[in-house]
Amino acid sequence: MATLEELCPQLAEEAKGQRVVAMGIEGSANKVAVGIVVYDPVTQEYSIASNIRKTYITPAGQGFLPRETAWHHQKHIVALVQTALDAAQMTPDDITCICYTKGPGMGGPLRSCAICARTLSLLWKKPLVGVNHCVAHIEMGRVATKCRNPVVLYVSGGNTQVIAYSQGRYRIFGETIDIAVGNCLDRFARVIGLSNDPSPGFNIEQLAKAHLLRPAEFPNPPKYIELPYGVKGMDVSLSGVLTYVESKAKELLDAAAGVTVADLCFSLQETIFAMLVEITERAIAHTNSDTVLIVGGVGCNERLQQMMGLMAADRGAALCAMDHRYCIDNGCMIAQAGAFAYQMRQTTPLEEATCTQRYRTDAMEITWRA
């Protein structure tokens, strides 16, 4: 179990003695969320006071576009802020700082939430903290699982990276060279007509283990269909396997071929997750780390957690993983990273409180770590 000293060794004694209530506003993709994180100077621990989220869900076979997603966020953000305050039993006077996603993400949704954050800062007279979305996932994971210095697999709809901390920044050891794993799964789900509710990746996961969940409909375990395997050193390529299943799905699902939708879902998961486990294992060997942390929306997948756990155990390492509350985009992760920055006296002037679609994980200096 990591202590505050291990999680944030650079925090000054003065900062450790001051209570911080950080509100986080997240809206980089199809989820708009508001969360409140509280730092208690007595226990020197962080706790979650509220974690409210709303997801923009499109019809099956369709993705979400920036303009419509931005409209969704604009429609719900004010109510989410009030709901988060009510759930935490707080008022604006209780808030210490307002943290928002600076990037990366989709332009329209990012701007919508940045405008909300700037407006609240002016109305409530609270300082702003711009947060890197990727770093927020990592810091939420470190605090929630109490892991000190893990190798991180960050897998989501827009990002696929293997990360480790070194010399003041989160360094990217490997990543996708084309599309992200979540995007790959989403696009495959459209091909086979899966629902976007609650998410395409979740529905793929359920079909991959349908023989366990719905044995009457799927009496036999799924069979593995060999798919392209694209590991390039420390990086992965996912466009090839996606192109293959997109082009072959109809042919494979023909009754004569004897392949089911569950077979394809199972095979795609097994292939992609094996690629991710392989490059993560290389990073563990390079860094000699004893912990693996999975973050991002795809990190909820229980099969990915199982495969990563087996690899970690073989190397004498531990796996740290979370459920959908903190893996999927949420306001608390923005509040958590923002609280760390605020405690290091890092705030964002109003005139610099912009957002950017491209904001690399290694572009943000992590001042609260050694």
mmCIF file of C-alpha atoms in Angstrom:
data_model
loop_
_atom_site.group_PDB
_atom_site.id
_atom_site.type_symbol
_atom_site.label_atom_id
_atom_site.label_comp_id
_atom_site.label_asym_id
_atom_site.label_seq_id
_atom_site.Cartn_x
_atom_site.Cartn_y
_atom_site.Cartn_z
ATOM 1 C CA MET A 1 0.000 0.000 0.000
ATOM 2 C CA ALA A 2 1.493 3.310 -1.083
ATOM 3 C CA THR A 3 1.603 6.215 1.356
ATOM 4 C CA LEU A 4 1.184 9.895 0.513
ATOM 5 C CA GLU A 5 4.972 10.219 0.721
ATOM 6 C CA GLU A 6 5.354 7.540 -1.944
ATOM 7 C CA LEU A 7 2.589 8.837 -4.221
ATOM 8 C CA CYS A 8 3.612 12.497 -4.038
ATOM 9 C CA PRO A 9 7.068 12.830 -2.492
ATOM 10 C CA GLN A 10 7.496 16.438 -3.650
ATOM 11 C CA LEU A 11 4.505 17.846 -1.744
ATOM 12 C CA ALA A 12 5.672 20.443 0.751
ATOM 13 C CA GLU A 13 4.749 20.103 4.414
ATOM 14 C CA GLU A 14 2.661 23.263 4.096
ATOM 15 C CA ALA A 15 0.594 21.691 1.291
ATOM 16 C CA LYS A 16 0.098 18.500 3.288
ATOM 17 C CA GLY A 17 -1.472 20.535 6.079
ATOM 18 C CA GLN A 18 -4.108 22.277 3.961
ATOM 19 C CA ARG A 19 -7.487 20.817 3.020
ATOM 20 C CA VAL A 20 -8.185 20.782 -0.707
ATOM 21 C CA VAL A 21 -11.548 20.235 -2.393
ATOM 22 C CA ALA A 22 -11.034 19.894 -6.153
ATOM 23 C CA MET A 23 -13.870 19.825 -8.684
ATOM 24 C CA GLY A 24 -12.974 18.062 -11.944
ATOM 25 C CA ILE A 25 -14.775 18.585 -15.259
ATOM 26 C CA GLU A 26 -14.181 15.998 -17.995
ATOM 27 C CA GLY A 27 -15.541 16.000 -21.545
ATOM 28 C CA SER A 28 -12.864 14.928 -24.001
ATOM 29 C CA ALA A 29 -15.011 12.330 -25.812
ATOM 30 C CA ASN A 30 -18.575 11.031 -25.518
ATOM 31 C CA LYS A 31 -18.744 11.209 -21.719
ATOM 32 C CA VAL A 32 -19.271 14.426 -19.805
ATOM 33 C CA ALA A 33 -18.521 14.138 -16.107
ATOM 34 C CA VAL A 34 -18.080 16.127 -12.915
ATOM 35 C CA GLY A 35 -16.333 14.778 -9.849
ATOM 36 C CA ILE A 36 -15.194 16.140 -6.500
ATOM 37 C CA VAL A 37 -12.080 14.903 -4.694
ATOM 38 C CA VAL A 38 -11.207 15.910 -1.121
ATOM 39 C CA TYR A 39 -7.750 15.895 0.468
ATOM 40 C CA ASP A 40 -7.898 15.535 4.267
ATOM 41 C CA PRO A 41 -4.774 16.918 5.989
ATOM 42 C CA VAL A 42 -5.503 14.905 9.149
ATOM 43 C CA THR A 43 -5.414 11.486 7.483
ATOM 44 C CA GLN A 44 -3.305 12.719 4.535
ATOM 45 C CA GLU A 45 -5.608 10.790 2.214
ATOM 46 C CA TYR A 46 -7.737 11.623 -0.800
ATOM 47 C CA SER A 47 -11.396 10.636 -0.948
ATOM 48 C CA ILE A 48 -14.112 10.880 -3.583
ATOM 49 C CA ALA A 49 -17.060 13.022 -2.571
ATOM 50 C CA SER A 50 -19.027 12.607 -5.809
ATOM 51 C CA ASN A 51 -18.546 11.101 -9.257
ATOM 52 C CA ILE A 52 -21.307 12.002 -11.751
ATOM 53 C CA ARG A 53 -21.257 11.096 -15.438
ATOM 54 C CA LYS A 54 -23.482 11.231 -18.534
ATOM 55 C CA THR A 55 -22.738 9.332 -21.764
ATOM 56 C CA TYR A 56 -23.711 10.328 -25.284
ATOM 57 C CA ILE A 57 -24.920 7.099 -26.919
ATOM 58 C CA THR A 58 -25.506 6.931 -30.656
ATOM 59 C CA PRO A 59 -27.594 4.344 -32.586
ATOM 60 C CA ALA A 60 -26.013 0.986 -33.423
ATOM 61 C CA GLY A 61 -23.683 1.188 -36.412
ATOM 62 C CA GLN A 62 -22.813 4.845 -35.816
ATOM 63 C CA GLY A 63 -19.966 6.608 -34.058
ATOM 64 C CA PHE A 64 -20.148 9.945 -32.237
ATOM 65 C CA LEU A 65 -19.271 13.143 -34.090
ATOM 66 C CA PRO A 66 -17.662 16.212 -32.450
ATOM 67 C CA ARG A 67 -20.522 18.647 -33.068
ATOM 68 C CA GLU A 68 -23.330 16.445 -31.750
ATOM 69 C CA THR A 69 -21.157 15.327 -28.816
ATOM 70 C CA ALA A 70 -20.461 18.962 -27.921
ATOM 71 C CA TRP A 71 -24.194 19.719 -27.993
ATOM 72 C CA HIS A 72 -24.786 16.796 -25.641
ATOM 73 C CA HIS A 73 -22.177 18.082 -23.181
ATOM 74 C CA GLN A 74 -23.535 21.626 -23.311
ATOM 75 C CA LYS A 75 -27.026 20.325 -22.576
ATOM 76 C CA HIS A 76 -26.023 18.361 -19.470
ATOM 77 C CA ILE A 77 -22.960 20.037 -17.915
ATOM 78 C CA VAL A 78 -24.759 22.570 -15.703
ATOM 79 C CA ALA A 79 -27.041 19.918 -14.202
ATOM 80 C CA LEU A 80 -24.051 17.625 -13.614
ATOM 81 C CA VAL A 81 -22.190 20.351 -11.704
ATOM 82 C CA GLN A 82 -25.196 20.893 -9.432
ATOM 83 C CA THR A 83 -25.725 17.142 -9.000
ATOM 84 C CA ALA A 84 -22.068 16.675 -8.047
ATOM 85 C CA LEU A 85 -22.334 19.429 -5.434
ATOM 86 C CA ASP A 86 -25.562 17.943 -4.055
ATOM 87 C CA ALA A 87 -24.103 14.427 -3.905
ATOM 88 C CA ALA A 88 -21.088 15.753 -2.002
ATOM 89 C CA GLN A 89 -23.349 17.887 0.225
ATOM 90 C CA MET A 90 -21.306 20.947 -0.671
ATOM 91 C CA THR A 91 -21.756 24.471 -1.985
ATOM 92 C CA PRO A 92 -19.483 26.465 -4.318
ATOM 93 C CA ASP A 93 -17.914 28.036 -1.230
ATOM 94 C CA ASP A 94 -16.483 24.631 -0.283
ATOM 95 C CA ILE A 95 -14.602 24.245 -3.559
ATOM 96 C CA THR A 96 -10.884 25.066 -3.500
ATOM 97 C CA CYS A 97 -10.098 24.830 -7.216
ATOM 98 C CA ILE A 98 -11.763 23.946 -10.518
ATOM 99 C CA CYS A 99 -9.908 21.450 -12.707
ATOM 100 C CA TYR A 100 -10.761 20.764 -16.336
ATOM 101 C CA THR A 101 -9.495 18.606 -19.194
ATOM 102 C CA LYS A 102 -7.102 20.656 -21.291
ATOM 103 C CA GLY A 103 -6.573 17.790 -23.733
ATOM 104 C CA PRO A 104 -6.183 15.568 -25.633
ATOM 105 C CA GLY A 105 -9.611 14.882 -27.056
ATOM 106 C CA MET A 106 -12.275 16.058 -29.484
ATOM 107 C CA GLY A 107 -12.246 19.800 -30.088
ATOM 108 C CA GLY A 108 -15.929 20.664 -29.662
ATOM 109 C CA PRO A 109 -16.509 18.655 -26.479
ATOM 110 C CA LEU A 110 -13.244 19.918 -24.949
ATOM 111 C CA ARG A 111 -14.158 23.536 -25.634
ATOM 112 C CA SER A 112 -17.648 23.097 -24.189
ATOM 113 C CA CYS A 113 -16.248 21.874 -20.858
ATOM 114 C CA ALA A 114 -13.410 24.412 -20.810
ATOM 115 C CA ILE A 115 -15.948 27.210 -21.191
ATOM 116 C CA CYS A 116 -17.936 25.780 -18.293
ATOM 117 C CA ALA A 117 -14.805 25.647 -16.128
ATOM 118 C CA ARG A 118 -13.822 29.228 -16.968
ATOM 119 C CA THR A 119 -17.356 30.450 -16.258
ATOM 120 C CA LEU A 120 -17.457 28.739 -12.861
ATOM 121 C CA SER A 121 -14.004 30.133 -12.050
ATOM 122 C CA LEU A 122 -15.242 33.653 -12.666
ATOM 123 C CA LEU A 123 -18.590 33.153 -10.908
ATOM 124 C CA TRP A 124 -17.153 31.430 -7.845
ATOM 125 C CA LYS A 125 -13.796 33.233 -7.821
ATOM 126 C CA LYS A 126 -11.836 29.954 -7.756
ATOM 127 C CA PRO A 127 -8.472 29.184 -9.422
ATOM 128 C CA LEU A 128 -8.353 27.010 -12.540
ATOM 129 C CA VAL A 129 -6.123 24.002 -13.158
ATOM 130 C CA GLY A 130 -5.770 22.614 -16.693
ATOM 131 C CA VAL A 131 -5.151 18.851 -16.679
ATOM 132 C CA ASN A 132 -3.690 16.364 -19.156
ATOM 133 C CA HIS A 133 -6.367 13.713 -19.670
ATOM 134 C CA CYS A 134 -3.846 10.865 -19.958
ATOM 135 C CA VAL A 135 -1.979 11.875 -16.790
ATOM 136 C CA ALA A 136 -5.325 12.097 -14.987
ATOM 137 C CA HIS A 137 -6.064 8.449 -15.799
ATOM 138 C CA ILE A 138 -2.698 7.428 -14.358
ATOM 139 C CA GLU A 139 -2.997 9.470 -11.162
ATOM 140 C CA MET A 140 -6.528 8.246 -10.520
ATOM 141 C CA GLY A 141 -5.257 4.697 -10.913
ATOM 142 C CA ARG A 142 -2.281 5.234 -8.595
ATOM 143 C CA VAL A 143 -4.457 6.686 -5.851
ATOM 144 C CA ALA A 144 -7.348 4.215 -6.239
ATOM 145 C CA THR A 145 -5.105 1.129 -6.227
ATOM 146 C CA LYS A 146 -2.374 2.539 -3.945
ATOM 147 C CA CYS A 147 0.392 1.489 -6.336
ATOM 148 C CA ARG A 148 3.561 3.558 -6.090
ATOM 149 C CA ASN A 149 5.525 3.311 -9.327
ATOM 150 C CA PRO A 150 3.861 1.007 -11.868
ATOM 151 C CA VAL A 151 4.323 0.336 -15.540
ATOM 152 C CA VAL A 152 1.042 1.651 -16.977
ATOM 153 C CA LEU A 153 -0.993 0.254 -19.840
ATOM 154 C CA TYR A 154 -3.305 3.051 -20.948
ATOM 155 C CA VAL A 155 -6.003 1.739 -23.284
ATOM 156 C CA SER A 156 -9.021 3.752 -24.392
ATOM 157 C CA GLY A 157 -10.965 4.853 -27.442
ATOM 158 C CA GLY A 158 -8.349 7.403 -28.406
ATOM 159 C CA ASN A 159 -5.125 6.196 -26.780
ATOM 160 C CA THR A 160 -3.037 3.041 -26.535
ATOM 161 C CA GLN A 161 0.246 3.551 -24.670
ATOM 162 C CA VAL A 162 2.667 1.726 -22.383
ATOM 163 C CA ILE A 163 3.994 4.280 -19.905
ATOM 164 C CA ALA A 164 6.437 4.511 -17.013
ATOM 165 C CA TYR A 165 7.598 7.450 -14.906
ATOM 166 C CA SER A 166 11.151 8.744 -15.324
ATOM 167 C CA GLN A 167 12.858 12.070 -14.593
ATOM 168 C CA GLY A 168 9.817 14.247 -14.003
ATOM 169 C CA ARG A 169 7.561 12.936 -16.769
ATOM 170 C CA TYR A 170 5.497 9.938 -17.764
ATOM 171 C CA ARG A 171 7.546 8.446 -20.590
ATOM 172 C CA ILE A 172 5.923 6.503 -23.416
ATOM 173 C CA PHE A 173 7.730 3.197 -23.938
ATOM 174 C CA GLY A 174 5.376 1.901 -26.616
ATOM 175 C CA GLU A 175 2.129 2.861 -28.318
ATOM 176 C CA THR A 176 -0.136 2.240 -31.264
ATOM 177 C CA ILE A 177 1.292 3.433 -34.559
ATOM 178 C CA ASP A 178 -2.143 3.865 -36.137
ATOM 179 C CA ILE A 179 -5.485 3.519 -34.309
ATOM 180 C CA ALA A 180 -6.273 3.053 -30.621
ATOM 181 C CA VAL A 181 -7.547 -0.244 -29.255
ATOM 182 C CA GLY A 182 -10.908 1.231 -28.216
ATOM 183 C CA ASN A 183 -11.417 2.700 -31.668
ATOM 184 C CA CYS A 184 -10.581 -0.678 -33.203
ATOM 185 C CA LEU A 185 -13.184 -2.427 -31.043
ATOM 186 C CA ASP A 186 -15.792 0.282 -31.682
ATOM 187 C CA ARG A 187 -15.402 0.022 -35.445
ATOM 188 C CA PHE A 188 -15.617 -3.763 -35.374
ATOM 189 C CA ALA A 189 -18.808 -3.498 -33.316
ATOM 190 C CA ARG A 190 -20.336 -1.346 -36.053
ATOM 191 C CA VAL A 191 -19.509 -3.994 -38.669
ATOM 192 C CA ILE A 192 -21.406 -6.699 -36.790
ATOM 193 C CA GLY A 193 -24.208 -4.337 -35.700
ATOM 194 C CA LEU A 194 -23.651 -4.295 -31.935
ATOM 195 C CA SER A 195 -25.341 -1.697 -29.747
ATOM 196 C CA ASN A 196 -23.414 1.311 -28.418
ATOM 197 C CA ASP A 197 -25.231 0.980 -25.088
ATOM 198 C CA PRO A 198 -23.474 0.986 -22.673
ATOM 199 C CA SER A 199 -20.432 0.759 -24.979
ATOM 200 C CA PRO A 200 -19.369 -1.300 -28.016
ATOM 201 C CA GLY A 201 -16.333 -2.722 -26.212
ATOM 202 C CA PHE A 202 -18.449 -3.958 -23.318
ATOM 203 C CA ASN A 203 -20.850 -5.699 -25.690
ATOM 204 C CA ILE A 204 -17.953 -7.366 -27.512
ATOM 205 C CA GLU A 205 -16.663 -8.605 -24.148
ATOM 206 C CA GLN A 206 -20.064 -10.082 -23.283
ATOM 207 C CA LEU A 207 -20.287 -11.930 -26.602
ATOM 208 C CA ALA A 208 -16.744 -13.263 -26.200
ATOM 209 C CA LYS A 209 -17.868 -15.054 -23.024
ATOM 210 C CA ALA A 210 -21.458 -15.687 -24.108
ATOM 211 C CA HIS A 211 -21.056 -19.440 -23.557
ATOM 212 C CA LEU A 212 -20.736 -18.644 -19.846
ATOM 213 C CA LEU A 213 -23.445 -15.980 -19.684
ATOM 214 C CA ARG A 214 -25.999 -17.422 -22.150
ATOM 215 C CA PRO A 215 -25.317 -21.167 -22.419
ATOM 216 C CA ALA A 216 -28.711 -21.954 -23.953
ATOM 217 C CA GLU A 217 -28.000 -19.658 -26.903
ATOM 218 C CA PHE A 218 -24.245 -20.342 -27.075
ATOM 219 C CA PRO A 219 -23.750 -23.927 -25.826
ATOM 220 C CA ASN A 220 -20.171 -24.288 -27.088
ATOM 221 C CA PRO A 221 -17.058 -22.345 -26.087
ATOM 222 C CA PRO A 222 -15.927 -19.918 -28.799
ATOM 223 C CA LYS A 223 -13.336 -21.100 -31.266
ATOM 224 C CA TYR A 224 -10.272 -19.042 -32.056
ATOM 225 C CA ILE A 225 -9.977 -17.650 -35.589
ATOM 226 C CA GLU A 226 -6.399 -16.717 -36.486
ATOM 227 C CA LEU A 227 -6.102 -12.975 -37.129
ATOM 228 C CA PRO A 228 -3.187 -10.674 -38.103
ATOM 229 C CA TYR A 229 -0.865 -10.010 -35.169
ATOM 230 C CA GLY A 230 0.812 -6.600 -35.362
ATOM 231 C CA VAL A 231 3.552 -6.091 -32.791
ATOM 232 C CA LYS A 232 6.339 -3.796 -33.978
ATOM 233 C CA GLY A 233 9.003 -3.877 -31.277
ATOM 234 C CA MET A 234 7.522 -1.855 -28.420
ATOM 235 C CA ASP A 235 4.620 -0.626 -30.565
ATOM 236 C CA VAL A 236 1.452 -2.206 -31.921
ATOM 237 C CA SER A 237 -0.435 -1.801 -35.187
ATOM 238 C CA LEU A 238 -4.180 -2.379 -35.005
ATOM 239 C CA SER A 239 -5.296 -1.219 -38.449
ATOM 240 C CA GLY A 240 -4.339 -4.517 -40.072
ATOM 241 C CA VAL A 241 -6.414 -6.754 -37.810
ATOM 242 C CA LEU A 242 -9.354 -4.332 -38.097
ATOM 243 C CA THR A 243 -9.167 -4.250 -41.898
ATOM 244 C CA TYR A 244 -9.040 -8.033 -41.966
ATOM 245 C CA VAL A 245 -12.111 -8.583 -39.778
ATOM 246 C CA GLU A 246 -14.007 -5.793 -41.553
ATOM 247 C CA SER A 247 -13.392 -7.383 -44.940
ATOM 248 C CA LYS A 248 -13.862 -10.994 -43.835
ATOM 249 C CA ALA A 249 -16.700 -10.703 -41.308
ATOM 250 C CA LYS A 250 -19.531 -11.308 -43.749
ATOM 251 C CA GLU A 251 -17.714 -14.231 -45.374
ATOM 252 C CA LEU A 252 -16.770 -15.793 -42.039
ATOM 253 C CA LEU A 253 -20.265 -15.414 -40.612
ATOM 254 C CA ASP A 254 -21.800 -17.216 -43.566
ATOM 255 C CA ALA A 255 -23.621 -20.300 -42.313
ATOM 256 C CA ALA A 256 -21.364 -22.596 -44.326
ATOM 257 C CA ALA A 257 -18.248 -21.287 -42.579
ATOM 258 C CA GLY A 258 -19.526 -22.299 -39.162
ATOM 259 C CA VAL A 259 -18.228 -19.140 -37.477
ATOM 260 C CA THR A 260 -20.392 -17.226 -34.997
ATOM 261 C CA VAL A 261 -20.322 -13.603 -33.908
ATOM 262 C CA ALA A 262 -19.115 -14.832 -30.514
ATOM 263 C CA ASP A 263 -16.165 -16.561 -32.233
ATOM 264 C CA LEU A 264 -15.134 -13.307 -33.910
ATOM 265 C CA CYS A 265 -15.479 -11.258 -30.729
ATOM 266 C CA PHE A 266 -13.447 -13.813 -28.785
ATOM 267 C CA SER A 267 -10.747 -14.020 -31.459
ATOM 268 C CA LEU A 268 -10.393 -10.265 -31.824
ATOM 269 C CA GLN A 269 -10.085 -9.795 -28.059
ATOM 270 C CA GLU A 270 -7.547 -12.598 -27.658
ATOM 271 C CA THR A 271 -5.377 -11.315 -30.501
ATOM 272 C CA ILE A 272 -5.390 -7.650 -29.528
ATOM 273 C CA PHE A 273 -4.956 -8.279 -25.817
ATOM 274 C CA ALA A 274 -2.051 -10.662 -26.456
ATOM 275 C CA MET A 275 -0.341 -7.846 -28.361
ATOM 276 C CA LEU A 276 -0.873 -5.443 -25.472
ATOM 277 C CA VAL A 277 0.381 -7.926 -22.890
ATOM 278 C CA GLU A 278 3.506 -8.563 -24.966
ATOM 279 C CA ILE A 279 4.607 -4.949 -25.187
ATOM 280 C CA THR A 280 3.730 -4.356 -21.534
ATOM 281 C CA GLU A 281 5.907 -7.299 -20.528
ATOM 282 C CA ARG A 282 8.814 -5.780 -22.452
ATOM 283 C CA ALA A 283 8.388 -2.515 -20.543
ATOM 284 C CA ILE A 284 8.361 -4.401 -17.222
ATOM 285 C CA ALA A 285 11.584 -6.163 -18.179
ATOM 286 C CA HIS A 286 13.205 -2.868 -19.165
ATOM 287 C CA THR A 287 12.175 -0.957 -16.034
ATOM 288 C CA ASN A 288 12.404 -3.897 -13.624
ATOM 289 C CA SER A 289 9.035 -2.817 -12.222
ATOM 290 C CA ASP A 290 7.072 -4.994 -9.824
ATOM 291 C CA THR A 291 3.631 -3.533 -10.622
ATOM 292 C CA VAL A 292 1.386 -3.175 -13.678
ATOM 293 C CA LEU A 293 -1.480 -0.675 -13.696
ATOM 294 C CA ILE A 294 -4.213 -0.753 -16.367
ATOM 295 C CA VAL A 295 -6.124 2.488 -16.950
ATOM 296 C CA GLY A 296 -8.536 3.814 -19.573
ATOM 297 C CA GLY A 297 -11.961 2.633 -20.658
ATOM 298 C CA VAL A 298 -10.763 -0.632 -22.225
ATOM 299 C CA GLY A 299 -9.025 -1.390 -18.920
ATOM 300 C CA CYS A 300 -12.428 -2.445 -17.523
ATOM 301 C CA ASN A 301 -12.294 -5.570 -19.691
ATOM 302 C CA GLU A 302 -12.010 -8.560 -17.362
ATOM 303 C CA ARG A 303 -10.313 -10.735 -19.971
ATOM 304 C CA LEU A 304 -7.576 -8.135 -20.479
ATOM 305 C CA GLN A 305 -7.115 -7.961 -16.703
ATOM 306 C CA GLN A 306 -6.933 -11.766 -16.518
ATOM 307 C CA MET A 307 -4.318 -12.040 -19.287
ATOM 308 C CA MET A 308 -2.235 -9.217 -17.822
ATOM 309 C CA GLY A 309 -2.495 -10.759 -14.362
ATOM 310 C CA LEU A 310 -1.147 -14.091 -15.612
ATOM 311 C CA MET A 311 1.815 -12.394 -17.262
ATOM 312 C CA ALA A 312 2.521 -10.281 -14.171
ATOM 313 C CA ALA A 313 2.384 -13.325 -11.901
ATOM 314 C CA ASP A 314 4.888 -15.152 -14.124
ATOM 315 C CA ARG A 315 7.292 -12.247 -13.611
ATOM 316 C CA GLY A 316 6.667 -11.933 -9.876
ATOM 317 C CA ALA A 317 4.782 -8.672 -10.365
ATOM 318 C CA ALA A 318 1.373 -7.498 -9.158
ATOM 319 C CA LEU A 319 -1.526 -6.290 -11.279
ATOM 320 C CA CYS A 320 -3.486 -3.195 -10.262
ATOM 321 C CA ALA A 321 -6.794 -2.676 -12.062
ATOM 322 C CA MET A 322 -10.056 -0.807 -11.526
ATOM 323 C CA ASP A 323 -13.711 -1.170 -12.448
ATOM 324 C CA HIS A 324 -15.841 1.045 -14.679
ATOM 325 C CA ARG A 325 -16.214 3.795 -12.044
ATOM 326 C CA TYR A 326 -12.632 4.976 -12.480
ATOM 327 C CA CYS A 327 -11.370 3.290 -15.675
ATOM 328 C CA ILE A 328 -13.940 5.008 -17.879
ATOM 329 C CA ASP A 329 -13.548 8.778 -18.313
ATOM 330 C CA ASN A 330 -14.732 10.518 -15.153
ATOM 331 C CA GLY A 331 -14.537 13.854 -13.380
ATOM 332 C CA CYS A 332 -12.742 12.492 -10.319
ATOM 333 C CA MET A 333 -9.605 11.652 -12.274
ATOM 334 C CA ILE A 334 -9.406 15.257 -13.490
ATOM 335 C CA ALA A 335 -9.970 16.484 -9.944
ATOM 336 C CA GLN A 336 -7.288 14.114 -8.605
ATOM 337 C CA ALA A 337 -4.552 15.190 -11.024
ATOM 338 C CA GLY A 338 -5.650 18.790 -10.607
ATOM 339 C CA ALA A 339 -5.440 18.493 -6.807
ATOM 340 C CA PHE A 340 -1.844 17.265 -7.083
ATOM 341 C CA ALA A 341 -0.955 20.198 -9.346
ATOM 342 C CA TYR A 342 -2.758 22.695 -7.118
ATOM 343 C CA GLN A 343 -0.907 21.425 -4.058
ATOM 344 C CA MET A 344 2.317 22.124 -5.972
ATOM 345 C CA ARG A 345 1.034 25.697 -6.516
ATOM 346 C CA GLN A 346 0.356 25.071 -10.208
ATOM 347 C CA THR A 347 -2.705 26.918 -11.503
ATOM 348 C CA THR A 348 -3.818 28.017 -14.968
ATOM 349 C CA PRO A 349 -4.398 31.765 -15.555
ATOM 350 C CA LEU A 350 -7.785 32.491 -17.112
ATOM 351 C CA GLU A 351 -6.233 33.820 -20.325
ATOM 352 C CA GLU A 352 -4.299 30.551 -20.709
ATOM 353 C CA ALA A 353 -7.217 28.264 -19.865
ATOM 354 C CA THR A 354 -7.517 26.881 -23.377
ATOM 355 C CA CYS A 355 -7.763 23.325 -24.657
ATOM 356 C CA THR A 356 -5.934 21.324 -27.297
ATOM 357 C CA GLN A 357 -6.769 18.171 -29.218
ATOM 358 C CA ARG A 358 -3.136 17.058 -29.097
ATOM 359 C CA TYR A 359 -1.516 16.918 -25.680
ATOM 360 C CA ARG A 360 0.945 14.069 -25.274
ATOM 361 C CA THR A 361 1.247 12.180 -21.997
ATOM 362 C CA ASP A 362 4.937 13.073 -21.821
ATOM 363 C CA ALA A 363 4.287 16.772 -22.489
ATOM 364 C CA MET A 364 3.222 17.527 -18.899
ATOM 365 C CA GLU A 365 5.798 17.929 -16.176
ATOM 366 C CA ILE A 366 4.882 15.841 -13.123
ATOM 367 C CA THR A 367 6.119 18.104 -10.339
ATOM 368 C CA TRP A 368 4.588 16.165 -7.449
ATOM 369 C CA ARG A 369 6.715 13.080 -8.018
ATOM 370 C CA ALA A 370 10.422 12.720 -7.287
#
